[in-house]
Structures are given as C-alpha cells and as structure tokens.
Amino acid sequence: MRVAFLGLGIMGQAMATNLVKAGHEVTVWNRTPGKIVEGAGVAPTPAAAAQGAEVVWLCLSDTNAVEDVVFGKDGAEGSLAEGMIIADSSTIAPAATVKFAERVRAKGAAWVDAPMTGSKIGARDGTLVFIVGGDDASVERLKPLFAAMGKKIFRMGETGKGEATKLVMNLQIAMIFEGFAEALTLATKLGVDTQQLLGLIDATMVRSGVVDYKAPFILQRDFTPNFPLRLMHKDIRLALEAAKEARVKLPGLETVEEIYEMATEDGNRDLDYAATLTLLEKWAGVQVKGKAA
Ligand code: NAP
C-alpha cells in the first residue's frame, strides 16, 4: 500500500521501518528534519507526504501535534481525497479524535484511531498490540499494515473508542507500576531482599506484565526512555480529563498524577516513567538493589 508516515519518534521510526520491510511504499515526514527511514521517501511537509497516499499514518506526541500536522499549515488535510484513511497511533484525547474524524469525513476520508501498546521493543520487533476505533471496512483495509507492525489488533468500536480504551489501559499501567515502585522502596527500607521479593512476585498473583517488563531495567538502573515519563504524564492527564468530562472520580490516579508532577520538577521528564521510582527512593533515603538477570 502507499503510506505516508508522519512522526518519526521512538515509536514511529521503528514502525515505518517495519512497513518498508513488509514491502509497502512509504513516504515519511518528521517535524525536525534529518530523520530518515531506509527504503522510504522523505517529504518536506505533511501535505506533500500525503499526496497520492492510500493511508496517512500518524505517530505524534499529543492532541495538539495531531491537530497541527493534519489541519495546520501544509497539513495532511490539503492532500486528502475520497477513500483515504488517516490512521492515528498517537495517544490523544478521544473527544478530539471524534471531532477530527468529522472534519476529514467532509473530504471523503475516514479516521481510524489506532493507539498501540508494546513500547519501544514492540515497535522494533513488530509485535505491537493495536487498540482500534473505526468503521469495519477501513479497519479491514488497514489489516496488512497492522500485520507489518504488530501481532494483534483489538477493534473496540467506532472512531474514538480506540483512544478511550488506550487511556484506561495506561491508567492501569501507571498505577500498577506505582504499586510496584512503592513496594520495592518499602521493601528496601525494611531490609527485604529484592531478588527474593521478585521471585515471590513471580510465583504469585502479584505478577504482572508491567513488573516483568520493568524489573530488569530497574535492576540495571537503566532509565533511558522506552516510554518517556512526559508521555505517560500526558496520558494520565488525558485519562483524568476524560474522567472529568464523564463525571467519574479517579482518586488513585489523581495521586499518581501528583507524583508525575513532582518527578517532572525533579528533572525526570525525558527519562522512562520508571524513573518515578527514584523520587520514592529519594524520599525514603534508599536505593533499590538487585542483580539483573
Ligand atoms: P516521541 O519519541 O516523543 O516522538 C514524538 C513525535 O511527535 C516526533 O516525531 C515529534 O517530532 C513529533 N511531534 C511532537 N510535537 C509535534 C508538533 N507540534 N508538530 C509536529 N510533530 C510533532 O514519542 P513516541 O514515544 O514515538 O510516542 C508517539 C506516540 O505514541 C505518543 O502519543 C505516545 O504517547 C504513544 N505511545 C508511545 C509508546 C512508547 O513506549 N514510546 C507506547 C505506546 C504509545 P520531532 O522529532 O520534531 O520532535
């Protein structure tokens, strides 16, 4: 398929590379020039990248970035044509997604929200899980592209439901990780052996994918960003915003949001969200130790 891929950050670069490897005709664009994907064309603007494409795939930071790239100056909107699909893998506000979809529908194009989970490693290995909202026919047409970048798709309903679901997924990741980080901090302060604790977690119902993924990085004190703290913070805020609009109270997430605020002030914004642990360690005057596998 002819694909315009807009946004070559941590995730986008690897996703576009996998589209090229699968034989699709890809043209990329990134706000900061100089980023390339081997085997893909490079366009000077989103509109130029989208010209003649069947699908415009977005992988951008946030709601404002998506609005700028699609509807701003030289935005992809200028090249939209009947039958084109915008697939958006950025995690953004569900309500904005619904509005964006209405705007492109006026030009005969469809909007499929396709945020994903699987982080940097899933993007590199083509094992992402896509959480999708959109009409059946468009989702069906995107299947070869999903297959090139991921291992599974979950269609959650109409446009907007993918983003809504992604927010409730990240709400859980943030809170599960917070529980794990607080447990490690208290355990260390109480003199509990981290290695033994991890073995115990693994053997019981406390085990989780979040713990499996993050524990090796923590033990190596590797906080380089797989999923940057600034982006998890954005997702927590998006979830709180959606909850407010829906008149749902989320007191646990509100507290976790405060921790992200403090971790940001503490200089951790561009590190992985696992760096929230360092704030707890600082308060407790300990550092979690253990042997990386
Ligand atoms: P990232 O590395 O920060 O990349 C963000 C991309 O958005 C870059 O290409 C950046 O361009 C572009 N961008 C930001 N603001 C822009 C603007 N106003 N106009 C045009 N382009 C703009 O982020 P990422 O980790 O790839 O994540 C991308 C999206 O996927 C986010 O919504 C994130 O929440 C979501 N996500 C990430 C992960 C993960 O583990 N990293 C996992 C699942 C979902 P520049 O290069 O010019 O800055």
PDB file of C-alpha atoms in Angstrom, residues 8 26 28 31 34 40 44 51 70 75 100 113 115 123 152 195 206 237 242 246 249 253 255 277 287 290 293:
ATOM      1  CA  LEU A   8       9.478   9.509  13.437  1.00  0.00           C
ATOM      2  CA  VAL A  26       6.321   4.546   2.367  1.00  0.00           C
ATOM      3  CA  VAL A  28       7.941   9.788   5.715  1.00  0.00           C
ATOM      4  CA  ARG A  31       8.850  17.977  12.062  1.00  0.00           C
ATOM      5  CA  GLY A  34      17.112  14.805   9.273  1.00  0.00           C
ATOM      6  CA  ALA A  40      11.327   5.228   2.362  1.00  0.00           C
ATOM      7  CA  PRO A  44       9.143  18.258   3.059  1.00  0.00           C
ATOM      8  CA  GLN A  51      -0.199  13.401  -1.740  1.00  0.00           C
ATOM      9  CA  VAL A  70      -3.326  17.295   9.894  1.00  0.00           C
ATOM     10  CA  GLY A  75      -1.124  19.837   6.873  1.00  0.00           C
ATOM     11  CA  PHE A 100     -11.026  15.328  13.769  1.00  0.00           C
ATOM     12  CA  ASP A 113      -7.725   5.696  15.857  1.00  0.00           C
ATOM     13  CA  PRO A 115      -3.096   3.734  19.518  1.00  0.00           C
ATOM     14  CA  ALA A 123       7.713  -1.288  17.796  1.00  0.00           C
ATOM     15  CA  LYS A 152      -2.686  -8.277  17.336  1.00  0.00           C
ATOM     16  CA  GLN A 195      15.862 -10.652  44.450  1.00  0.00           C
ATOM     17  CA  VAL A 206       1.025 -10.178  42.178  1.00  0.00           C
ATOM     18  CA  ARG A 237      -3.811  13.823  32.324  1.00  0.00           C
ATOM     19  CA  ALA A 242     -11.889  12.185  30.078  1.00  0.00           C
ATOM     20  CA  ALA A 246     -17.712  11.772  32.119  1.00  0.00           C
ATOM     21  CA  LYS A 249     -13.864  10.271  40.109  1.00  0.00           C
ATOM     22  CA  LEU A 253      -4.926   8.274  39.504  1.00  0.00           C
ATOM     23  CA  THR A 255      -2.494  10.981  43.418  1.00  0.00           C
ATOM     24  CA  LEU A 277      10.836   5.235  41.456  1.00  0.00           C
ATOM     25  CA  GLN A 287      18.179   2.768  46.536  1.00  0.00           C
ATOM     26  CA  GLY A 290      19.381  -6.432  42.928  1.00  0.00           C
ATOM     27  CA  ALA A 293      19.170 -11.381  35.027  1.00  0.00           C
TER      28      ALA A 293
END
